[in-house]
Coordinates of C-alpha atoms in Angstrom, one line a residue:
X1 CA 5.0 -6.9 -28.9
X2 CA 5.6 -6.5 -25.2
X3 CA 4.1 -9.0 -22.8
X4 CA 0.8 -8.3 -21.2
X5 CA 0.1 -8.4 -17.5
X6 CA -3.2 -8.4 -15.6
X7 CA -3.5 -6.1 -12.5
X8 CA -6.3 -5.9 -10.0
X9 CA -6.2 -3.6 -6.9
X10 CA -8.0 -0.9 -5.0
X11 CA -5.7 1.5 -6.9
X12 CA -3.8 0.0 -9.9
X13 CA -1.8 3.1 -11.0
X14 CA 1.5 2.3 -9.3
X15 CA 1.4 -1.3 -10.5
X16 CA 0.6 -0.1 -14.0
X17 CA 3.4 2.3 -13.9
X18 CA 5.8 -0.4 -12.7
X19 CA 4.6 -2.6 -15.5
X20 CA 5.5 0.0 -18.1
X21 CA 9.0 0.4 -16.4
X22 CA 9.4 -3.3 -16.8
X23 CA 8.5 -3.1 -20.5
X24 CA 5.1 -4.8 -20.1
X25 CA 1.5 -3.9 -21.2
X26 CA -0.7 -3.5 -18.2
X27 CA -4.5 -4.4 -18.3
X28 CA -5.9 -2.9 -15.2
X29 CA -9.1 -3.2 -13.0
X30 CA -9.4 -0.9 -10.0
X31 CA -11.8 1.3 -8.1
X32 CA -10.7 4.8 -9.3
X33 CA -9.9 4.8 -13.0
X34 CA -8.0 8.0 -12.6
X35 CA -6.3 9.8 -15.5
X36 CA -2.9 8.3 -14.9
X37 CA -4.2 4.7 -14.8
X38 CA -6.2 5.1 -17.9
X39 CA -3.2 6.7 -19.7
X40 CA -0.9 3.8 -18.5
X41 CA -3.4 0.9 -19.2
X42 CA -3.8 -1.0 -22.5
X43 CA -7.3 -1.7 -21.3
X44 CA -9.3 -0.9 -18.2
X45 CA -12.2 -2.2 -16.3
X46 CA -13.8 -0.6 -13.2
X47 CA -14.4 -2.4 -10.0
X48 CA -17.7 -1.5 -8.1
X49 CA -16.3 -1.8 -4.5
X50 CA -15.8 1.2 -2.3
X51 CA -12.3 2.1 -1.1
X52 CA -11.5 0.4 2.2
X53 CA -14.4 -2.1 1.8
X54 CA -14.1 -5.8 0.8
X55 CA -13.9 -6.3 -3.0
X56 CA -17.1 -7.4 -4.9
X57 CA -16.5 -11.1 -5.4
X58 CA -18.2 -11.9 -8.7
X59 CA -17.8 -8.5 -10.2
X60 CA -14.0 -8.6 -9.6
X61 CA -13.6 -12.0 -11.2
X62 CA -15.7 -10.8 -14.2
X63 CA -13.5 -7.7 -14.7
X64 CA -10.3 -9.8 -14.5
X65 CA -11.8 -12.3 -17.0
X66 CA -12.8 -9.5 -19.4
X67 CA -9.3 -8.0 -19.3
X68 CA -7.8 -11.5 -19.9
X69 CA -10.0 -12.0 -22.9
X70 CA -9.0 -8.6 -24.4
X71 CA -5.3 -9.2 -23.6
X72 CA -5.0 -12.6 -25.0
X73 CA -1.8 -14.3 -23.8
X74 CA -0.6 -12.9 -20.5
X75 CA 2.3 -13.3 -18.1
X76 CA -0.1 -13.6 -15.2
X77 CA -2.2 -11.7 -12.7
X78 CA -0.8 -9.3 -10.1
X79 CA -3.0 -8.5 -7.1
X80 CA -2.4 -5.2 -5.2
X81 CA -4.3 -3.9 -2.1
X82 CA -7.8 -4.9 -1.4
X83 CA -7.5 -8.6 -1.4
X84 CA -6.1 -9.1 2.0
X85 CA -9.4 -10.2 3.5
X86 CA -10.4 -12.4 0.5
X87 CA -8.3 -15.5 0.3
X88 CA -11.3 -17.2 -1.3
X89 CA -11.4 -14.6 -4.1
X90 CA -7.7 -15.1 -4.6
X91 CA -8.1 -18.8 -4.9
X92 CA -10.9 -18.4 -7.4
X93 CA -8.8 -15.9 -9.5
X94 CA -5.9 -18.4 -9.4
X95 CA -8.1 -21.1 -10.8
X96 CA -8.7 -19.0 -13.9
X97 CA -5.4 -17.1 -14.3
X98 CA -1.7 -17.6 -13.4
X99 CA -1.3 -15.8 -10.2
X100 CA 1.9 -13.7 -9.6
X101 CA 2.7 -13.1 -6.0
X102 CA 1.2 -14.4 -2.7
X103 CA -1.2 -17.4 -3.1
X104 CA -4.4 -17.8 -1.2
X105 CA -3.0 -20.0 1.7
X106 CA -0.1 -17.5 2.3
X107 CA -2.5 -14.6 2.4
X108 CA -4.9 -16.6 4.7
X109 CA -2.0 -17.4 7.2
X110 CA -0.6 -13.9 7.2
X111 CA -3.8 -11.8 7.3
X112 CA -5.7 -13.9 9.8
X113 CA -4.7 -12.0 12.9
X114 CA -4.9 -15.0 15.3
X115 CA -2.9 -17.2 12.9
X116 CA -0.2 -14.5 12.5
X117 CA -0.1 -14.1 16.3
X118 CA 0.3 -17.8 16.8
X119 CA 3.0 -17.9 14.2
X120 CA 4.9 -15.1 15.9
X121 CA 4.7 -16.9 19.2
X122 CA 6.1 -20.1 17.6
X123 CA 8.9 -18.1 15.9
X124 CA 9.7 -16.0 18.9
X125 CA 8.8 -12.7 17.2
X126 CA 7.6 -9.8 19.2
X127 CA 4.0 -9.0 18.4
X128 CA 1.3 -7.1 20.1
X129 CA -1.3 -9.2 22.0
X130 CA -4.6 -9.6 20.2
X131 CA -8.1 -10.4 21.6
X132 CA -11.8 -10.5 20.7
X133 CA -12.9 -8.6 23.8
X134 CA -11.3 -5.3 25.2
X135 CA -12.9 -5.5 28.5
X136 CA -12.4 -4.4 31.3
X137 CA -10.2 -1.5 30.1
X138 CA -10.4 -0.7 26.4
X139 CA -7.9 2.2 26.6
X140 CA -5.0 -0.1 26.0
X141 CA -6.4 -1.6 22.8
X142 CA -7.0 -0.7 19.1
X143 CA -9.9 -2.1 17.0
X144 CA -8.8 -3.3 13.6
X145 CA -10.7 -4.9 10.7
X146 CA -9.4 -8.3 9.7
X147 CA -7.6 -7.9 6.3
X148 CA -7.8 -4.2 6.4
X149 CA -5.3 -2.0 4.8
X150 CA -4.2 1.7 4.7
X151 CA -4.9 2.4 8.4
X152 CA -8.4 3.9 7.8
X153 CA -10.0 0.8 9.5
X154 CA -8.1 1.3 12.8
X155 CA -10.0 2.8 15.7
X156 CA -9.5 3.2 19.4
X157 CA -11.3 0.2 21.1
X158 CA -14.6 0.5 22.7
X159 CA -16.1 -1.7 25.5
X160 CA -17.4 -5.1 24.7
X161 CA -16.5 -7.7 22.2
X162 CA -15.2 -7.0 18.7
X163 CA -17.7 -6.7 15.8
X164 CA -17.7 -9.4 13.2
X165 CA -14.6 -9.4 11.0
X166 CA -12.8 -7.2 13.5
X167 CA -10.3 -7.8 16.4
X168 CA -8.5 -6.0 19.1
X169 CA -4.8 -5.4 19.1
X170 CA -2.9 -4.2 22.2
X171 CA -1.4 -0.6 21.9
X172 CA 2.4 -0.7 21.9
X173 CA 4.7 2.4 21.9
X174 CA 7.0 3.3 19.0
X175 CA 7.4 5.0 15.6
X176 CA 6.0 3.1 12.5
X177 CA 8.5 1.6 9.9
X178 CA 8.2 -1.0 7.2
X179 CA 10.8 -3.4 6.1
X180 CA 10.2 -3.8 2.2
X181 CA 11.3 -7.1 0.8
X182 CA 11.3 -9.5 -2.1
X183 CA 10.6 -13.2 -1.2
X184 CA 10.9 -16.5 -3.1
X185 CA 9.1 -18.7 -0.6
X186 CA 12.2 -19.5 1.4
X187 CA 14.3 -16.4 1.8
X188 CA 14.1 -12.6 1.3
X189 CA 16.0 -9.7 -0.3
X190 CA 15.6 -6.5 1.7
X191 CA 14.7 -3.5 -0.6
X192 CA 14.6 -0.8 2.0
X193 CA 13.4 0.2 5.4
X194 CA 10.9 3.0 5.1
X195 CA 9.5 5.4 7.7
X196 CA 5.8 5.9 7.6
X197 CA 3.4 8.4 9.0
X198 CA -0.4 8.8 9.4
X199 CA -2.7 11.5 8.1
X200 CA -5.4 11.5 10.8
X201 CA -8.8 12.7 10.3
X202 CA -11.5 13.0 13.1
X203 CA -12.8 9.5 12.4
X204 CA -9.7 7.8 11.0
X205 CA -6.9 8.7 13.4
X206 CA -4.5 6.1 11.9
X207 CA -5.1 6.7 8.3
X208 CA -1.9 6.1 6.1
X209 CA -0.2 9.4 5.2
X210 CA 3.0 8.5 3.3
X211 CA 6.5 6.9 3.5
X212 CA 10.1 8.0 2.8
X213 CA 13.4 6.2 2.3
X214 CA 16.9 7.6 2.7
X215 CA 19.7 8.0 0.2
X216 CA 22.2 5.1 -0.4
X217 CA 25.0 7.0 1.4
X218 CA 22.8 8.2 4.2
X219 CA 23.0 6.8 7.8
X220 CA 20.0 4.6 8.6
X221 CA 17.4 5.8 10.9
X222 CA 17.5 2.6 12.7
X223 CA 20.5 0.5 14.0
X224 CA 21.9 -2.1 11.6
X225 CA 21.5 -4.8 14.2
X226 CA 17.9 -4.0 14.8
X227 CA 17.2 -4.1 11.0
X228 CA 19.1 -7.4 10.7
X229 CA 16.9 -8.7 13.5
X230 CA 13.7 -7.7 11.9
X231 CA 14.8 -9.1 8.5
X232 CA 15.7 -12.4 10.1
X233 CA 12.2 -12.6 11.7
X234 CA 10.5 -11.7 8.4
X235 CA 12.5 -14.4 6.6
X236 CA 11.4 -17.0 9.1
X237 CA 7.8 -16.0 8.4
X238 CA 8.3 -16.3 4.7
X239 CA 9.8 -19.7 5.1
X240 CA 6.9 -20.8 7.2
X241 CA 4.2 -19.5 4.9
X242 CA 5.9 -19.8 1.5
X243 CA 5.3 -16.2 0.7
X244 CA 6.5 -15.1 -2.7
X245 CA 6.9 -11.7 -4.4
X246 CA 7.1 -8.2 -3.2
X247 CA 5.8 -7.6 0.4
X248 CA 6.4 -5.4 3.5
X249 CA 6.4 -5.9 7.2
X250 CA 5.1 -3.1 9.3
X251 CA 6.7 -2.7 12.8
X252 CA 7.0 -0.2 15.6
X253 CA 10.3 0.8 17.3
X254 CA 10.4 2.6 20.7
X255 CA 13.1 4.8 22.1
X256 CA 14.8 2.0 23.8
X257 CA 15.2 -0.2 20.6
X258 CA 12.4 -2.5 21.4
X259 CA 10.3 -3.5 18.4
X260 CA 6.9 -5.2 17.6
X261 CA 5.8 -6.6 14.3
X262 CA 2.3 -5.4 13.6
X263 CA 1.4 -6.5 10.1
X264 CA 2.7 -8.5 7.1
X265 CA 1.4 -7.0 3.7
X266 CA 1.8 -9.9 1.2
X267 CA 1.7 -7.8 -2.0
X268 CA 3.3 -4.8 -3.7
X269 CA 2.6 -1.9 -1.4
X270 CA 2.1 1.9 -1.2
X271 CA 5.8 2.3 -1.3
X272 CA 6.2 1.1 -4.9
X273 CA 6.6 4.7 -6.2
X274 CA 9.6 5.3 -4.1
X275 CA 11.2 1.9 -4.3
X276 CA 11.0 1.1 -8.0
X277 CA 14.1 2.9 -9.0
X278 CA 16.8 0.1 -9.2
X279 CA 18.3 -1.2 -12.4
X280 CA 16.0 -4.2 -12.1
X281 CA 12.4 -3.1 -12.4
X282 CA 10.5 -4.3 -9.4
X283 CA 7.6 -5.8 -11.2
X284 CA 10.0 -8.0 -13.2
X285 CA 11.6 -9.0 -9.9
X286 CA 8.2 -9.7 -8.4
X287 CA 7.4 -12.1 -11.3
X288 CA 10.8 -13.8 -11.1
X289 CA 10.6 -14.3 -7.3
X290 CA 7.1 -15.7 -7.6
X291 CA 8.4 -18.3 -10.0
X292 CA 11.1 -19.2 -7.3
X293 CA 14.1 -17.5 -9.0
X294 CA 15.4 -14.7 -6.8
X295 CA 16.8 -12.0 -9.1
X296 CA 19.7 -9.5 -8.6
X297 CA 18.1 -6.1 -7.9
X298 CA 21.1 -3.7 -8.5
X299 CA 22.3 -1.0 -6.3
X300 CA 20.0 1.2 -4.1
X301 CA 19.2 4.6 -5.7
X302 CA 21.7 7.3 -4.8
X303 CA 19.1 9.9 -3.7
X304 CA 16.2 9.8 -1.2
X305 CA 12.5 9.6 -2.1
X306 CA 9.2 10.3 -0.4
X307 CA 5.5 10.0 -1.3
X308 CA 2.3 10.9 0.5
X309 CA -1.4 10.8 -0.2
X310 CA -3.2 14.0 -0.5
X311 CA -6.6 13.6 0.9
X312 CA -9.4 15.9 -0.2
X313 CA -10.0 18.8 2.1
X314 CA -13.5 19.3 0.6
X315 CA -15.7 17.6 -1.8
X316 CA -14.8 17.9 -5.5
X317 CA -18.1 17.4 -7.3
X318 CA -17.2 17.5 -10.1
X319 CA -13.4 17.5 -10.3
X320 CA -12.5 20.5 -12.7
X321 CA -9.8 20.2 -15.4
X322 CA -6.8 21.1 -13.3
X323 CA -3.3 21.3 -14.7
X324 CA -1.8 19.0 -12.2
X325 CA 1.9 19.4 -11.5
X326 CA 4.3 16.6 -12.9
X327 CA 5.1 15.4 -9.4
X328 CA 1.5 14.3 -8.8
X329 CA 0.2 10.9 -9.6
X330 CA -3.3 9.3 -9.3
X331 CA -4.8 12.5 -10.8
X332 CA -8.7 12.3 -10.8
X333 CA -10.4 12.5 -14.1
X334 CA -12.2 15.9 -14.8
X335 CA -16.0 15.5 -14.1
X336 CA -15.5 12.7 -11.5
X337 CA -16.5 13.0 -7.9
X338 CA -14.0 13.0 -5.0
X339 CA -15.7 13.0 -1.6
X340 CA -14.2 15.0 1.3
X341 CA -11.5 13.0 3.1
X342 CA -11.1 10.5 0.3
X343 CA -7.8 10.0 -1.4
X344 CA -7.4 12.8 -4.1
X345 CA -3.9 12.2 -5.5
X346 CA -0.3 11.1 -4.6
X347 CA 2.5 13.6 -4.3
X348 CA 6.2 12.5 -5.0
X349 CA 9.5 14.1 -4.1
X350 CA 13.3 13.4 -4.2
X351 CA 16.2 14.9 -2.5
X352 CA 19.9 14.4 -1.9
X353 CA 19.0 13.0 1.5
X354 CA 15.9 12.0 3.5
X355 CA 15.2 15.4 5.0
X356 CA 15.5 17.2 1.7
X357 CA 13.0 14.8 0.2
X358 CA 10.6 15.3 3.1
X359 CA 11.1 19.1 2.9
X360 CA 10.3 19.1 -0.8
X361 CA 7.3 16.7 -0.3
X362 CA 5.8 19.0 2.3
X363 CA 6.4 22.1 0.2
X364 CA 4.7 20.6 -2.9
X365 CA 1.8 19.2 -0.9
X366 CA 1.2 22.6 0.7
X367 CA 1.4 24.3 -2.6
X368 CA -1.0 21.9 -4.2
X369 CA -3.5 22.3 -1.3
X370 CA -3.3 26.1 -1.6
X371 CA -3.9 25.8 -5.4
X372 CA -6.9 23.6 -4.9
X373 CA -8.3 26.2 -2.5
X374 CA -7.6 29.0 -4.9
X375 CA -9.4 26.9 -7.7
X376 CA -12.5 26.8 -5.4
X377 CA -12.4 30.5 -5.2
X378 CA -11.5 31.2 -8.8
X379 CA -12.6 28.1 -10.9
X380 CA -11.6 29.8 -14.2
X381 CA -7.9 29.4 -13.2
X382 CA -6.0 26.1 -13.2
X383 CA -3.2 24.9 -11.0
X384 CA 0.1 26.6 -11.6

């Protein structure tokens, strides 16, 4: 029988799919319990927290414990998004289960904004200034929640001090990218540099929209020298914090080639769908690197890939029994409720190069949104 793996995250579907690709049996706890996650999971437990909010401490531990009891012998516990602001919860979970990936001290060092800023100063890594007060001129600052993920927590700064569990980060120019890597506590292997974009809403102007990576033979969007500099900086952070497993480093690059590191995500991230296409399954690599043995990853995929979140343009209460296209993931279960502006599903696309992948992604997303609108007008019909 295939080995069992425990997974806990805000959304566990991508990790569950990665586990199946690695020949493992996923036991999943997450917030959504969508159709894909339930189909992939050997067993499932819901988490009571709300998307974008801190994980419920005791309920999360209880759900993981229940899955472990059901699974029996397991390889370990993989944590996805949602734990960045909870090193105490990570530490408690690690006392009960073998943790795969970043440990509590590494997460605390990387997701405490003042600790990360101090580390960047020590390592001479460009990083936006941070503060607890945006006065006298808040226009040059963004308000962020400590340990926040997905961009929905980021707002333009207001006057006065930052609320509890928040901080101000100076605005810097540039386009967003991420260096995706595998770490063994000392060094990294670079998986890809992805470009990212926002899907703004009136109250969430920096909400994560999606990401794309180019084909193996395609010219990189950024100069090789700049990528090497960013990779060297990330490797120095890994060596300083002992970070292990899959992770990503968000950074901004302006038109003159100046760059700023904005975040380190010490976990498998939202780009797993478009990166897990090498000969070595990435979850298997995540486990190996967490044990200190850096695996060979195989060649980069020949084609380009892109993915984006489709947010609900209206409330679906309840979600009808749509015939979702094959290129859609995280499909909500019929009868559940998806609020307006909440994540509805994920759309995937591939292409011979980056632009073809993006064009296909945009076409698929527009078609899906049109079909969802048509379903509202004619509920007896399903998606084509």
